[in-house]
Short mmCIF file of N, CA and C in Angstrom, two decimals:
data_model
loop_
_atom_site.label_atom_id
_atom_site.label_comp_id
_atom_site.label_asym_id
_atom_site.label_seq_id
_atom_site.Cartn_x
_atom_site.Cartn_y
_atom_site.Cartn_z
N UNK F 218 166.75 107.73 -84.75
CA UNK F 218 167.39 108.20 -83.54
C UNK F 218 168.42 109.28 -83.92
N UNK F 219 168.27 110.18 -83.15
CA UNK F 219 169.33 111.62 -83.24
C UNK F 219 170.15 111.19 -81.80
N UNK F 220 171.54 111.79 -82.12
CA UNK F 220 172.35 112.10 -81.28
C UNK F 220 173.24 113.30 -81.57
N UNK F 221 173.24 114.11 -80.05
CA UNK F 221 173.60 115.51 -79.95
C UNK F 221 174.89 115.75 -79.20
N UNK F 222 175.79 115.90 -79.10
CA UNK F 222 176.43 116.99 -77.87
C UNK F 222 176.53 118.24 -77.57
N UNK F 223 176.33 118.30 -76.48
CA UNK F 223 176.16 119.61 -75.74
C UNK F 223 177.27 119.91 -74.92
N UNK F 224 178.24 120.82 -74.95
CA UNK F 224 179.10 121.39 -74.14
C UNK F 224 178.77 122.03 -72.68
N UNK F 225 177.67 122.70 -73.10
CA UNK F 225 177.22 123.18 -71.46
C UNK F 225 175.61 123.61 -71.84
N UNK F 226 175.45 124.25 -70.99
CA UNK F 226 173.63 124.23 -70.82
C UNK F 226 173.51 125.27 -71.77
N UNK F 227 173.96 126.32 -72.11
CA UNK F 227 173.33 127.07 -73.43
C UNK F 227 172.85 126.54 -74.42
N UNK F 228 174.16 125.43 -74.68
CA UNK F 228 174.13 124.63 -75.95
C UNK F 228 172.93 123.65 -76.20
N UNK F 229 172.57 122.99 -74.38
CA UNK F 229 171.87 122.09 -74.37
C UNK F 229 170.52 122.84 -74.54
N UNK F 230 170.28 124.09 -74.23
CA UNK F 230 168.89 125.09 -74.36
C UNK F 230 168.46 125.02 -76.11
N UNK F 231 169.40 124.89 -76.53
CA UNK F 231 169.58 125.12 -78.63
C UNK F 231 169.12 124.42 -79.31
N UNK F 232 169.74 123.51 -78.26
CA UNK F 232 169.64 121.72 -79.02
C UNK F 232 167.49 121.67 -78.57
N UNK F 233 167.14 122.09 -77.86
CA UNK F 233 166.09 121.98 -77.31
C UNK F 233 165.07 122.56 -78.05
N UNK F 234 165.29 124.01 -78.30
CA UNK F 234 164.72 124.77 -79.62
C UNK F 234 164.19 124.32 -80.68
N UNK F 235 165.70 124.09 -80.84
CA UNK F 235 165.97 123.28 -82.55
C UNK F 235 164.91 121.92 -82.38
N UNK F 236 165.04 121.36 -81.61
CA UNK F 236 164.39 120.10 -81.59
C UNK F 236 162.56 120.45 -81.52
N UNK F 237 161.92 121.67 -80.55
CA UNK F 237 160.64 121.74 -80.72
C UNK F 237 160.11 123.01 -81.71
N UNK F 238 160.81 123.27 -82.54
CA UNK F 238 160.64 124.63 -83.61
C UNK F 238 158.90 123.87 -84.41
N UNK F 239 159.17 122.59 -84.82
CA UNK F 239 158.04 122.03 -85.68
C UNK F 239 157.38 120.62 -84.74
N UNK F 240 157.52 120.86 -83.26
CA UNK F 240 156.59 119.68 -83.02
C UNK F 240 155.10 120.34 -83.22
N UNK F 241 154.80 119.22 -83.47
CA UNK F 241 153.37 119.25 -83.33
C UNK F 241 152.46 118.92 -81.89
N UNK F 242 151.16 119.71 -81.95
CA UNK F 242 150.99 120.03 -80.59
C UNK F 242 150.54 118.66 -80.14
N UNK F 243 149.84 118.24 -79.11
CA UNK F 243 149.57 116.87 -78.48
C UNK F 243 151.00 115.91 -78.37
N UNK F 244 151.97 116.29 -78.69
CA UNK F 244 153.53 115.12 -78.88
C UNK F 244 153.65 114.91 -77.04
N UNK F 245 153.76 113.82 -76.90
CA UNK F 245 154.41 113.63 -75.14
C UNK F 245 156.04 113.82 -75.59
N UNK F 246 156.75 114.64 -75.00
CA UNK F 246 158.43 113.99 -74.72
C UNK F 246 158.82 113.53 -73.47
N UNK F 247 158.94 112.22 -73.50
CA UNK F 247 159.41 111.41 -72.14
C UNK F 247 160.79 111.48 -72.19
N UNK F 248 161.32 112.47 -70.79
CA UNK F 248 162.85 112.53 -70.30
C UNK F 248 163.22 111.85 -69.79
N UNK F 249 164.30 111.42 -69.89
CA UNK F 249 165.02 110.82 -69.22
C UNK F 249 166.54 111.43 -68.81
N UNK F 250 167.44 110.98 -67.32
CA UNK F 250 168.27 111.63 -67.25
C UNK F 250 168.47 111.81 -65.64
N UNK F 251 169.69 111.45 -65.05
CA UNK F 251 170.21 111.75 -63.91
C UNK F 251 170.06 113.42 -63.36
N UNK F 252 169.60 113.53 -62.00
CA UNK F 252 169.63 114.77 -61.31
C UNK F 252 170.51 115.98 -61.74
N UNK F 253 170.25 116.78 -62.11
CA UNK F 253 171.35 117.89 -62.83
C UNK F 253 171.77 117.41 -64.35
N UNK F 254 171.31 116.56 -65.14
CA UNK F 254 171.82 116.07 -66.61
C UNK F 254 171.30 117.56 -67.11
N UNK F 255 170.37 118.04 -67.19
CA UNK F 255 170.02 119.07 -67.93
C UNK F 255 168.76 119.11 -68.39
N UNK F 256 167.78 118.63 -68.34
CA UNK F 256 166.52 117.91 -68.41
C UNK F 256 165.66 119.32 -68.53
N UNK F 257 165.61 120.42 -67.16
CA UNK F 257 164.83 121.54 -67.67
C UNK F 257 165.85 123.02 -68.38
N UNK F 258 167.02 122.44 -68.57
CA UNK F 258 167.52 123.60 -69.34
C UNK F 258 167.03 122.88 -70.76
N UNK F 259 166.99 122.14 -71.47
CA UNK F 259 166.23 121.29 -72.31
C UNK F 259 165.18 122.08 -72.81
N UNK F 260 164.11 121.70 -71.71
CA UNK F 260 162.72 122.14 -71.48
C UNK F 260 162.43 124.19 -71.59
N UNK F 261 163.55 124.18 -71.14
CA UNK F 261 163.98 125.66 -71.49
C UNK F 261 164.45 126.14 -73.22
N UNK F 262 164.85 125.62 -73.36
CA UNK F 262 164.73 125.61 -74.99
C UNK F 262 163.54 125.36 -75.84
N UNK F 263 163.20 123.89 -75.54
CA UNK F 263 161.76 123.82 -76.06
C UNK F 263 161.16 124.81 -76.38
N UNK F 264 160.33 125.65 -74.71
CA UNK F 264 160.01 126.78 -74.45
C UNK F 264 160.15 128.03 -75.82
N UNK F 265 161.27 128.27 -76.08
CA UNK F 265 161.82 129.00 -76.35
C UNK F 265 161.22 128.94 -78.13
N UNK F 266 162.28 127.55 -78.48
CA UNK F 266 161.74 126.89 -79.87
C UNK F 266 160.37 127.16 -80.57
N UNK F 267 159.48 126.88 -78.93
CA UNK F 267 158.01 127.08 -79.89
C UNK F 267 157.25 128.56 -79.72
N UNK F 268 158.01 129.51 -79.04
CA UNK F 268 157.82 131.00 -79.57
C UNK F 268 157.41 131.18 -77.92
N UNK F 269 157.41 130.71 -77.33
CA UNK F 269 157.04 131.29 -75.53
C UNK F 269 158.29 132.26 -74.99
N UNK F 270 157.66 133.44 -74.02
CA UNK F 270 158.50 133.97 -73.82
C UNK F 270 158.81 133.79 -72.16
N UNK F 271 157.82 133.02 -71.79
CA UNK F 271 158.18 132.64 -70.39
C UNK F 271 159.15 132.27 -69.56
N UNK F 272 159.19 132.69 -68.45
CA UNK F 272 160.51 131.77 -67.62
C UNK F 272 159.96 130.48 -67.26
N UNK F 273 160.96 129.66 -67.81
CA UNK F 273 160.71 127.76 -67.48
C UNK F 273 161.38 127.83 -66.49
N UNK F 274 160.92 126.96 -65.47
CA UNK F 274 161.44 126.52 -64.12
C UNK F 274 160.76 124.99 -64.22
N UNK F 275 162.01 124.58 -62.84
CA UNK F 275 161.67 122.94 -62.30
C UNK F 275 159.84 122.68 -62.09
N UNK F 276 159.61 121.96 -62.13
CA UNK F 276 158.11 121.87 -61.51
C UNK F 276 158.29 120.59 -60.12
N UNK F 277 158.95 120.71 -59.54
CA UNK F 277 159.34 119.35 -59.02
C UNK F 277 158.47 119.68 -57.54
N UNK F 278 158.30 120.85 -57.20
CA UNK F 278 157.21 120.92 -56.03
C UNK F 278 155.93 121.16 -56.50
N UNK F 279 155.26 121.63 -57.78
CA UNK F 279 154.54 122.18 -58.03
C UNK F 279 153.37 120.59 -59.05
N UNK F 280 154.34 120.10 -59.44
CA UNK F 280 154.34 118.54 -60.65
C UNK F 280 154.12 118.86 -61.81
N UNK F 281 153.71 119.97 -61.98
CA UNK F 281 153.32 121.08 -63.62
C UNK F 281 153.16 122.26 -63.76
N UNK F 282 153.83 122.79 -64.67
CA UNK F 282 153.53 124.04 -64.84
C UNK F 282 153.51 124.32 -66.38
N UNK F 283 152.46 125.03 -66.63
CA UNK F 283 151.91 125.30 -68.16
C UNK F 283 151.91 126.74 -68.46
N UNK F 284 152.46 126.67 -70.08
CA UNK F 284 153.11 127.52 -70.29
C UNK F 284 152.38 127.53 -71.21
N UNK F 285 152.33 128.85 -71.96
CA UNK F 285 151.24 129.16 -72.71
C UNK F 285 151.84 130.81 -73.61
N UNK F 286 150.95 130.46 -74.93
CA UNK F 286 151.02 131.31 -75.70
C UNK F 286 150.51 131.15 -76.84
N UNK F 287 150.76 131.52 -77.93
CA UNK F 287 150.14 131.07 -79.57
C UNK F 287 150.15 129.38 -79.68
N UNK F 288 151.62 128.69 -78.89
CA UNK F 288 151.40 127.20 -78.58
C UNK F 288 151.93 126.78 -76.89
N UNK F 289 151.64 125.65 -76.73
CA UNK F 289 151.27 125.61 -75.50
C UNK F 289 151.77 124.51 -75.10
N UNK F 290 152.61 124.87 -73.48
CA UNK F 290 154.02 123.94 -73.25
C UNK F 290 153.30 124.02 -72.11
N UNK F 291 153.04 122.14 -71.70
CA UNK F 291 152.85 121.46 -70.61
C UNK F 291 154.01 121.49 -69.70
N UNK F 292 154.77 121.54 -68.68
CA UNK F 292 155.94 120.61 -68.33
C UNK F 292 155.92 120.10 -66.98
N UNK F 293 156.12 118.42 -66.79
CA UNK F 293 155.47 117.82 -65.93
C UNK F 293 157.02 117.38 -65.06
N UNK F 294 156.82 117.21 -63.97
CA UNK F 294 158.50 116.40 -62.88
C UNK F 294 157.55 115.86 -61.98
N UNK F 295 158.08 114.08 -62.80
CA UNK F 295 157.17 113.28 -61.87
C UNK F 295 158.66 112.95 -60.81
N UNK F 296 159.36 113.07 -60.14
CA UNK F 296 159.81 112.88 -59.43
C UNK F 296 159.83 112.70 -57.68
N UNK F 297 158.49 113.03 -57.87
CA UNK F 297 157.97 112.86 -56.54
C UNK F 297 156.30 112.61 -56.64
N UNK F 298 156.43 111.47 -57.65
CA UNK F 298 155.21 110.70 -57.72
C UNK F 298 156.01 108.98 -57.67
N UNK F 299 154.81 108.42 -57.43
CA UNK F 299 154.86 107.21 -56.78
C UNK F 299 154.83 106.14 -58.40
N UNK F 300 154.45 106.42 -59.18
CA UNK F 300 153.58 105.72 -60.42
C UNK F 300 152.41 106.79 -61.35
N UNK F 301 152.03 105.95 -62.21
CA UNK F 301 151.25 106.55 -63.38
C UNK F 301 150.08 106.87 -62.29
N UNK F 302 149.78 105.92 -61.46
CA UNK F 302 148.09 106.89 -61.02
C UNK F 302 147.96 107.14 -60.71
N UNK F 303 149.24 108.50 -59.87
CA UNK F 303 149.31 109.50 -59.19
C UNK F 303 149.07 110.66 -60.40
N UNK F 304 149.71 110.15 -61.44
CA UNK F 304 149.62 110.96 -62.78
C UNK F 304 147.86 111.22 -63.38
N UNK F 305 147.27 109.86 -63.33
CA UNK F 305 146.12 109.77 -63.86
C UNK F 305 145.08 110.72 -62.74
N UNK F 306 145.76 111.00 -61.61
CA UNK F 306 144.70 111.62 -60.36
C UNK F 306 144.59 112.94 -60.53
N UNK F 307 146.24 113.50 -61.12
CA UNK F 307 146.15 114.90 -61.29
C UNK F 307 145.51 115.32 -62.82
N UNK F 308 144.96 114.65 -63.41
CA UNK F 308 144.12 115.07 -64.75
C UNK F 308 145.13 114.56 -66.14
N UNK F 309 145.82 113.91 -65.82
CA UNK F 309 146.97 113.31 -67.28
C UNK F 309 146.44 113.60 -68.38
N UNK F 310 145.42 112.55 -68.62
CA UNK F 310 144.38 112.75 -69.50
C UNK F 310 144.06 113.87 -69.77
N UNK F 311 143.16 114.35 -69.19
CA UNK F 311 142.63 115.61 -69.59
C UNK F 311 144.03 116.93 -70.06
N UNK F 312 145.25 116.66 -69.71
CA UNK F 312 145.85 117.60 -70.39
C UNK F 312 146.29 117.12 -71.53
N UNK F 313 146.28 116.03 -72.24
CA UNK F 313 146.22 115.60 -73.43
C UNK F 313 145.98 115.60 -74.38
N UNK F 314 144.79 115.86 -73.95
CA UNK F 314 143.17 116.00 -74.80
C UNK F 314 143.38 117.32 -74.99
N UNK F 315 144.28 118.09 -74.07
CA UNK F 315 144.26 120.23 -74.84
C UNK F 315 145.05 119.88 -75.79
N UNK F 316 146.21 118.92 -76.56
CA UNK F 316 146.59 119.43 -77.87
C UNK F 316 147.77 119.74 -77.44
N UNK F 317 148.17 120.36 -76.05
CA UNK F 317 149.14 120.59 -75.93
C UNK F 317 150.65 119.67 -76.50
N UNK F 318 151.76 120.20 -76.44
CA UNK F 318 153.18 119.02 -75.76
C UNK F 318 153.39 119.73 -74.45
N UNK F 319 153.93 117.82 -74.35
CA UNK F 319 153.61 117.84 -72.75
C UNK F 319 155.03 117.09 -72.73
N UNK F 320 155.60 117.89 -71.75
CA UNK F 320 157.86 117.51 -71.65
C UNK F 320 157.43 116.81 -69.74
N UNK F 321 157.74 115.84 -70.40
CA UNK F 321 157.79 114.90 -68.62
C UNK F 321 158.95 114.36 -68.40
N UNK F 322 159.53 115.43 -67.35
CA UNK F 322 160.97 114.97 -66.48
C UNK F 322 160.24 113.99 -65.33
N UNK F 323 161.31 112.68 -65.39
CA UNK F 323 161.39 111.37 -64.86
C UNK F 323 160.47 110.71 -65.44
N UNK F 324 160.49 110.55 -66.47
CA UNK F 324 159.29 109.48 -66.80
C UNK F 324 159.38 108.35 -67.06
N UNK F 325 160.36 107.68 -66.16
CA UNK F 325 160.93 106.15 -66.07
C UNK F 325 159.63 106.08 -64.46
N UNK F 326 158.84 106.97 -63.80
CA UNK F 326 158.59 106.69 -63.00
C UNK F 326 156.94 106.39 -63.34
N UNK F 327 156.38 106.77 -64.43
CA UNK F 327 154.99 106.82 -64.52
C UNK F 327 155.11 106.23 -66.49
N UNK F 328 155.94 105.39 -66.97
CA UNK F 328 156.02 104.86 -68.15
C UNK F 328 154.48 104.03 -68.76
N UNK F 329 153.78 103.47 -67.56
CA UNK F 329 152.48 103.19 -67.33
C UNK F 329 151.78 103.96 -68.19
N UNK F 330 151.56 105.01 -68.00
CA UNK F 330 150.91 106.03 -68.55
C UNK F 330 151.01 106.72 -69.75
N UNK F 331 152.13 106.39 -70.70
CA UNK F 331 152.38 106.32 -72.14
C UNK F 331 151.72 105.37 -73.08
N UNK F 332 151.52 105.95 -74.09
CA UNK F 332 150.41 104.90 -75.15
C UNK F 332 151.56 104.49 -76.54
N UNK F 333 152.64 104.60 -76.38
CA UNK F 333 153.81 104.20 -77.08
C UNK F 333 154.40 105.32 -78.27
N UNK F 334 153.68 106.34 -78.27
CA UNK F 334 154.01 107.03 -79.37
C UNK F 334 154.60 108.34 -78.93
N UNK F 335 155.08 108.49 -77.63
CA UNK F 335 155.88 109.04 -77.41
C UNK F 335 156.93 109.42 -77.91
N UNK F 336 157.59 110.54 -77.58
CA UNK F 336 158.88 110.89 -78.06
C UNK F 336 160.27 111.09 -76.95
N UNK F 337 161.36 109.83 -77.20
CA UNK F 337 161.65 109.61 -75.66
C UNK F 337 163.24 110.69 -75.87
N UNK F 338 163.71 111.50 -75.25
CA UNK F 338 165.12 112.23 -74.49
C UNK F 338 165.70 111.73 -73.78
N UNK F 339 166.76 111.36 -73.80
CA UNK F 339 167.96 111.20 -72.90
C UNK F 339 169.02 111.79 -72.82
N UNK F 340 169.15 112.18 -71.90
CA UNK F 340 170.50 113.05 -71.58
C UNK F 340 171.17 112.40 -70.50
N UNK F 341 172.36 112.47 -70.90
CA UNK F 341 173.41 111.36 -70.20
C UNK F 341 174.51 112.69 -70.02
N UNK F 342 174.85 113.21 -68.71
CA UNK F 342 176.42 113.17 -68.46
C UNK F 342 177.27 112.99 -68.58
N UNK F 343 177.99 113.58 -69.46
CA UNK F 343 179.70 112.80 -69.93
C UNK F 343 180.55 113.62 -68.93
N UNK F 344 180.47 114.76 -68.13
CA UNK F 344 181.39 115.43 -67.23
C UNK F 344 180.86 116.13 -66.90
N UNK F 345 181.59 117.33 -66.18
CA UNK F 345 180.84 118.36 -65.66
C UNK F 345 179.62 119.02 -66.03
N UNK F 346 179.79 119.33 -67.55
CA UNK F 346 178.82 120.49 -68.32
C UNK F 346 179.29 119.62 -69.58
N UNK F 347 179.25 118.84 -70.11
CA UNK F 347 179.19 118.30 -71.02
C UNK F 347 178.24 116.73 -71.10
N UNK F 348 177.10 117.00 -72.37
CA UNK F 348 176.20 115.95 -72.04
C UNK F 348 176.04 115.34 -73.66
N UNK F 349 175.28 114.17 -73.37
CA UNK F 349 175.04 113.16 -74.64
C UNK F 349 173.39 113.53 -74.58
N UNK F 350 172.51 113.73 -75.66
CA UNK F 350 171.08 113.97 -75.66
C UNK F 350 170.79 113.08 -77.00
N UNK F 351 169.99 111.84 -76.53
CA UNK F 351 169.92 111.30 -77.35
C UNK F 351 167.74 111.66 -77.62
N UNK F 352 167.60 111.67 -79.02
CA UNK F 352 166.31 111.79 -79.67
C UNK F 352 165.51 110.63 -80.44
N UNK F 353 164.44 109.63 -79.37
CA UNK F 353 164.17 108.46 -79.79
C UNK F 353 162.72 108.99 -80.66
N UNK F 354 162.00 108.02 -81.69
CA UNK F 354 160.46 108.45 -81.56
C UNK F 354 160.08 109.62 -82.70
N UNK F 355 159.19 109.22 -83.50
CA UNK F 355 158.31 110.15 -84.42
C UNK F 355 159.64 110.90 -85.54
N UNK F 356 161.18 109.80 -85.88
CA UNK F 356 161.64 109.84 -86.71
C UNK F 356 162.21 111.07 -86.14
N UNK F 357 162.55 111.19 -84.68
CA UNK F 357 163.62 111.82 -84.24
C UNK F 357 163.39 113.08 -84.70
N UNK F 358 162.50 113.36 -84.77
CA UNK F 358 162.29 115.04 -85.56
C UNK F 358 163.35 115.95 -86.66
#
């Protein structure tokens, strides 16, 4: 287990980088984290980390949006799913099976659908713009 602090969302974008510079592709990261913790400025780093030059945004109306380049960033907001087999309806599986990592904000809601080898995030709020990001899973990278 890793533990981080982050002063404000730049920092928390860094910490995000740093953390997906050497994942390997197919990794799930299951988020966790209160409304506004920082979850896709995170995911915005990731992004970044694994050489994409894209703009990351919420997916929270959309439930995914894939990002793509030399490697290839899933990012899922189950937050307006019911459970895993709302997950399993929109193709879960099958985006799995691309190899991709796949960054799933709320995934206390579809945990069902994890095969345990996940890699779990938490980001906790300590104040305004200051957060705790904790790194569970695959020896915390």
């Amino acid at each position: 287990m890793q533990t981080y602090l982050s002063n404000n969302e730049t920092e928390t974008e860094e910490i995000g980088a740093r953390f997906a510079e050497k994942l390997p592709g197919g990794t799930v990261v299951a988020m966790y984290g209160d409304l506004g913790a920082g979850k896709t400025a995170f995911v915005r780093g990731m992004a970044r980390g694994m050489g994409l030059s894209c703009r990351v945004s919420s997916p929270t109306f959309t439930i995914v949006n894939e990002y793509l380049g030399q490697r290839e960033l899933i990012h899922f907001d189950m937050y307006r799913l019911s459970g895993a087999d709302e997950l399993f309806e929109i193709g879960w599986e099958d985006y799995l099976n691309r190899g991709a990592v796949c960054a799933v904000e709320w995934s206390e809601k579809v945990e069902d659908a994890f095969y345990g080898d996940e890699i779990r995030v938490t980001i906790e709020k300590l104040g305004d713009t200051r957060r705790q990001i904790t790194i569970e899973g695959a020896d915390a990278c």
